[in-house]
C-alpha cells in the first residue's frame, strides 16, 4: 500500500484532521474541539490521542505514513518544531510541538503557520493549479497570506507573506500593529465594517446599510456585500473602496513576485465573483502591462479544507 | 590551480569583464565599448573576441574556468540562453547569446538581466553580506531591482523584482509603462527632477533650486541632493518626497519578503547616508513592528563592480 499523509489544521475553536494520499486526495477526515484551558496544555496531548485513536480505528500503523504536517497560529520555528505567541490557543510560552507529537505518534512531523499552510493547500489542489508561483491572500478577521515562489514558501526572516500589513493608505486607519493604513484595516471582515461606518457618516442618500448603521444594528462584512449586490448605493461604495485597496495590494505583490495566480480566500471572499471582478478591475489599473497580461486573480476553491491539505503537503519532505 | 569565473556586464555604452576566483575576488578586469551598430550584431562577436584575447594574454585556457556569467538589458530566457527587446543595444530580435558564446569560447555560459545580476553581486560580496534574503533596489535612469529569497533570485513568470513599477501613489505621475504613480516616476534620476519641477511651481520661498529651474537651467538629481545637503528649502522638500516613496516601497517589499537587508544602489544612491537616513525614517514609519526591528536598510557597496561580480556568480551553477 502507498504511504499516506496526515494533515492537521490547528485553530482556536476546532482542530481539523485528515488522512490523505501522497497525491493530496483526502481519504478520511475528522475534527475535535480545541481545549485552550490550562494555558493550552491539553492541545498537543489531544492531537496525539486523536491521531492514535483514529489510526486504531482504521487499523493503520505509524509505518504506513510518510509524516504529519500541521498548520498553527502563532510564530513558528520550523527547524526547532516549536510555536510561541499563539494567543487564541493560550500558548504564551514556547511549545515543543514537533518533539512531543513525534514521540507520541511515532510519525515524523513538520509544521508552518496557518496562512502559509492554507496557501500550500490552495496551490497544490485548489485555485493555484500547482503552479510554481502563487500568492495567497486570506480575508478573515485579519488579512493574512502565504507566498509561493519557484515552488517554495517564502519565509524570509520569518514574517514574509504578511500581506495584511502592506501599507495601502499612508495616514489611513490605525492598525493593531500600531501603523496606519495597513491592508488589513480595510479588507478584513472587521475592516469592511469599519469602512462602512466611516463612509456612512458622510453619506446622505437612501441606503439600507446607512439605516442599519444609524439604528445601531450589528452589521457584518457579509451584510455589506449582500446589500451591495442588491444595489444599495452606500454598500456599493464601501465594496468599491475595499476592492480598490485589494487591487492595489495585489498589483504590488505581483510586481514583486510575478506569480501565475493571486488567490483570494477567507471568509470575506465568500462574496465570490462579485468581489473578484471588482478587485480585478483595480488590479488591472495598478499592475504594469507585463503583470496585467500574465498574472491571474482567482477565488480560493478549497474552503476549510485548504488547511489540512496544505498541512499534509509539509510532510512530503519526509518522502 | 583553482578554477576561475568570468563575469560580463553588458551595458549600452560599455561591456565590462572580470576574471574572478570562485570566492568572488576580482583578479583581472577590463572593458570595451559597446558597438550597437548593425542591429547590435557586433556585440556577441566582440564579447567572444575580447574574452579569447584576454585568455591568450593571461596564458589561460577554457578548461581553467568554471564558466562565464553575464548580465544584460532586455528580456532574458534563462533556459534558452536568449535575449530579446534590449533596445539600448539595438537588439530587437531574439539573440542566441548562450549558444554563440559557448561555441566561441569553449566555456559554459549563463545569463540573467542586469538588475538581477547586480543584486546577486551586492548580496554575495557587498552590502548583502551573503544573507539568504536580500532586496536590491537600483535608482538610475529608471528604478530596477533584484530580489533574493532563501538564496535564490526571484523570477516568477519572468518579471519578478520589477520594483520600479510598485504603485506608490495611485493617480500619481504618468509612467513610461502607461500606469500612474509607479515608484520609478518619483525615485529615478529623472523622477527626482520631475518632483523638483512639480514642487517648484507651487513654491514661493527663497531657493537656489527654484531659481535654477525658473532660469531654465538643466538640473540633475545630483544637483537636487547637493542643494538639499546645503539646506535649500525646496530641495529638502523634494528629497523628503522622494524618500517618502522609497521608504513606503521598501516597507511593502519587506512585508512581502522579510529580508535581512534592503540594499539601495544606482546613481541616485550616490547621495549616500543623507538619502539612506531619510528613506529609513519613512521605512520605520510604514513597516510593521516585526519588520521594522529586523530588516535593515543599507547602501550598495560595490558600485560599478556589482554587475561583473554578480554575473560571475551565475556561473557557479556549473561548479
PDB file of C-alpha atoms in Angstrom, chain A residues 78 133 147 149-150 152-163 165-168 170-171 177-180 182 244 248-249 251-261 284-292 294-295, chain B residues 78 133 147 149-150 152-163 165-168 170-171 177-180 182 244 248-249 251-261 284-292 294-295:
ATOM      1  CA  UNK A  78      10.245  25.376  11.693  1.00  0.00           C
ATOM      2  CA  UNK A 133       4.453  30.941  -8.166  1.00  0.00           C
ATOM      3  CA  UNK A 147       3.551  33.354  -0.899  1.00  0.00           C
ATOM      4  CA  UNK A 149       7.912  31.313  -5.333  1.00  0.00           C
ATOM      5  CA  UNK A 150       9.524  28.662  -7.522  1.00  0.00           C
ATOM      6  CA  UNK A 152       8.672  27.074  -2.167  1.00  0.00           C
ATOM      7  CA  UNK A 153       7.002  29.058   0.588  1.00  0.00           C
ATOM      8  CA  UNK A 154       8.697  32.375   1.257  1.00  0.00           C
ATOM      9  CA  UNK A 155       9.680  32.833   4.896  1.00  0.00           C
ATOM     10  CA  UNK A 156      12.464  35.398   4.790  1.00  0.00           C
ATOM     11  CA  UNK A 157      13.458  36.098   8.385  1.00  0.00           C
ATOM     12  CA  UNK A 158      10.128  34.576   9.453  1.00  0.00           C
ATOM     13  CA  UNK A 159       7.406  37.094   8.655  1.00  0.00           C
ATOM     14  CA  UNK A 160       7.442  37.006   4.833  1.00  0.00           C
ATOM     15  CA  UNK A 161       3.948  36.986   3.357  1.00  0.00           C
ATOM     16  CA  UNK A 162       2.471  39.367   5.941  1.00  0.00           C
ATOM     17  CA  UNK A 163       0.346  40.912   3.212  1.00  0.00           C
ATOM     18  CA  UNK A 165       0.431  44.797   6.765  1.00  0.00           C
ATOM     19  CA  UNK A 166       1.180  46.097   3.288  1.00  0.00           C
ATOM     20  CA  UNK A 167       0.607  49.821   3.583  1.00  0.00           C
ATOM     21  CA  UNK A 168      -2.083  50.827   1.111  1.00  0.00           C
ATOM     22  CA  UNK A 170      -0.377  56.213   4.430  1.00  0.00           C
ATOM     23  CA  UNK A 171      -2.214  58.034   7.234  1.00  0.00           C
ATOM     24  CA  UNK A 177       0.198  46.621  14.647  1.00  0.00           C
ATOM     25  CA  UNK A 178       0.429  50.308  15.540  1.00  0.00           C
ATOM     26  CA  UNK A 179       0.829  51.582  11.970  1.00  0.00           C
ATOM     27  CA  UNK A 180      -1.709  53.414   9.855  1.00  0.00           C
ATOM     28  CA  UNK A 182      -2.378  48.522   6.562  1.00  0.00           C
ATOM     29  CA  UNK A 244      -9.591  49.347  -4.623  1.00  0.00           C
ATOM     30  CA  UNK A 248      -3.635  47.885  -5.305  1.00  0.00           C
ATOM     31  CA  UNK A 249      -2.058  45.377  -2.918  1.00  0.00           C
ATOM     32  CA  UNK A 251      -0.797  44.577  -8.125  1.00  0.00           C
ATOM     33  CA  UNK A 252       2.130  45.461  -5.870  1.00  0.00           C
ATOM     34  CA  UNK A 253       2.574  41.880  -4.647  1.00  0.00           C
ATOM     35  CA  UNK A 254       2.594  40.850  -8.302  1.00  0.00           C
ATOM     36  CA  UNK A 255       5.173  43.463  -9.333  1.00  0.00           C
ATOM     37  CA  UNK A 256       7.405  41.914  -6.701  1.00  0.00           C
ATOM     38  CA  UNK A 257       6.733  38.190  -7.293  1.00  0.00           C
ATOM     39  CA  UNK A 258       5.138  37.947 -10.768  1.00  0.00           C
ATOM     40  CA  UNK A 259       3.039  34.901  -9.854  1.00  0.00           C
ATOM     41  CA  UNK A 260       0.827  32.856 -12.133  1.00  0.00           C
ATOM     42  CA  UNK A 261      -2.056  33.368  -9.701  1.00  0.00           C
ATOM     43  CA  UNK A 284      -5.528  45.830 -13.960  1.00  0.00           C
ATOM     44  CA  UNK A 285      -5.383  49.556 -13.342  1.00  0.00           C
ATOM     45  CA  UNK A 286      -2.437  49.345 -10.948  1.00  0.00           C
ATOM     46  CA  UNK A 287      -0.370  46.447 -12.370  1.00  0.00           C
ATOM     47  CA  UNK A 288       2.107  47.292 -15.119  1.00  0.00           C
ATOM     48  CA  UNK A 289       1.426  45.725 -18.531  1.00  0.00           C
ATOM     49  CA  UNK A 290       3.611  42.584 -18.267  1.00  0.00           C
ATOM     50  CA  UNK A 291       1.920  41.650 -14.989  1.00  0.00           C
ATOM     51  CA  UNK A 292      -1.568  42.710 -16.072  1.00  0.00           C
ATOM     52  CA  UNK A 294       0.003  37.323 -17.327  1.00  0.00           C
ATOM     53  CA  UNK A 295      -0.920  37.175 -13.614  1.00  0.00           C
TER      54      UNK A 295
ATOM     55  CA  UNK B  78      17.471  31.812 -18.997  1.00  0.00           C
ATOM     56  CA  UNK B 133      17.152  37.177   1.776  1.00  0.00           C
ATOM     57  CA  UNK B 147      15.097  40.080  -5.066  1.00  0.00           C
ATOM     58  CA  UNK B 149      14.809  34.792  -1.232  1.00  0.00           C
ATOM     59  CA  UNK B 150      16.346  31.786   0.509  1.00  0.00           C
ATOM     60  CA  UNK B 152      17.753  32.337  -4.930  1.00  0.00           C
ATOM     61  CA  UNK B 153      16.791  35.124  -7.312  1.00  0.00           C
ATOM     62  CA  UNK B 154      13.040  35.508  -7.676  1.00  0.00           C
ATOM     63  CA  UNK B 155      11.890  35.362 -11.293  1.00  0.00           C
ATOM     64  CA  UNK B 156       8.248  34.341 -11.075  1.00  0.00           C
ATOM     65  CA  UNK B 157       6.876  34.305 -14.608  1.00  0.00           C
ATOM     66  CA  UNK B 158       9.856  36.445 -15.635  1.00  0.00           C
ATOM     67  CA  UNK B 159       9.231  39.956 -14.337  1.00  0.00           C
ATOM     68  CA  UNK B 160       9.548  39.417 -10.572  1.00  0.00           C
ATOM     69  CA  UNK B 161      11.515  42.176  -8.872  1.00  0.00           C
ATOM     70  CA  UNK B 162      10.138  44.993 -11.020  1.00  0.00           C
ATOM     71  CA  UNK B 163      10.142  47.235  -8.001  1.00  0.00           C
ATOM     72  CA  UNK B 165       6.582  49.641 -11.043  1.00  0.00           C
ATOM     73  CA  UNK B 166       5.317  49.261  -7.499  1.00  0.00           C
ATOM     74  CA  UNK B 167       2.464  51.728  -7.290  1.00  0.00           C
ATOM     75  CA  UNK B 168       3.220  54.234  -4.531  1.00  0.00           C
ATOM     76  CA  UNK B 170      -2.468  55.998  -7.286  1.00  0.00           C
ATOM     77  CA  UNK B 171      -3.224  58.845  -9.714  1.00  0.00           C
ATOM     78  CA  UNK B 177       4.624  51.751 -18.605  1.00  0.00           C
ATOM     79  CA  UNK B 178       1.322  53.595 -19.067  1.00  0.00           C
ATOM     80  CA  UNK B 179       0.289  53.498 -15.400  1.00  0.00           C
ATOM     81  CA  UNK B 180       0.245  56.320 -12.907  1.00  0.00           C
ATOM     82  CA  UNK B 182       4.953  53.930 -10.188  1.00  0.00           C
ATOM     83  CA  UNK B 244       8.849  59.055   1.474  1.00  0.00           C
ATOM     84  CA  UNK B 248       6.959  53.193   1.562  1.00  0.00           C
ATOM     85  CA  UNK B 249       8.081  50.848  -1.213  1.00  0.00           C
ATOM     86  CA  UNK B 251       8.433  48.716   3.760  1.00  0.00           C
ATOM     87  CA  UNK B 252       5.977  46.991   1.432  1.00  0.00           C
ATOM     88  CA  UNK B 253       8.688  44.903  -0.247  1.00  0.00           C
ATOM     89  CA  UNK B 254       9.787  43.905   3.254  1.00  0.00           C
ATOM     90  CA  UNK B 255       6.263  42.966   4.410  1.00  0.00           C
ATOM     91  CA  UNK B 256       6.219  40.580   1.466  1.00  0.00           C
ATOM     92  CA  UNK B 257       9.764  39.141   1.639  1.00  0.00           C
ATOM     93  CA  UNK B 258      11.053  39.934   5.163  1.00  0.00           C
ATOM     94  CA  UNK B 259      14.664  40.237   4.021  1.00  0.00           C
ATOM     95  CA  UNK B 260      17.743  40.729   6.171  1.00  0.00           C
ATOM     96  CA  UNK B 261      18.674  43.746   4.038  1.00  0.00           C
ATOM     97  CA  UNK B 284      10.289  52.669  10.015  1.00  0.00           C
ATOM     98  CA  UNK B 285       7.013  54.567   9.834  1.00  0.00           C
ATOM     99  CA  UNK B 286       5.467  52.251   7.250  1.00  0.00           C
ATOM    100  CA  UNK B 287       6.914  48.831   8.163  1.00  0.00           C
ATOM    101  CA  UNK B 288       5.078  46.842  10.817  1.00  0.00           C
ATOM    102  CA  UNK B 289       6.994  46.155  14.049  1.00  0.00           C
ATOM    103  CA  UNK B 290       8.462  42.712  13.255  1.00  0.00           C
ATOM    104  CA  UNK B 291       9.912  44.055  10.001  1.00  0.00           C
ATOM    105  CA  UNK B 292      10.951  47.409  11.435  1.00  0.00           C
ATOM    106  CA  UNK B 294      14.752  43.119  11.922  1.00  0.00           C
ATOM    107  CA  UNK B 295      15.113  44.285   8.304  1.00  0.00           C
TER     108      UNK B 295
END
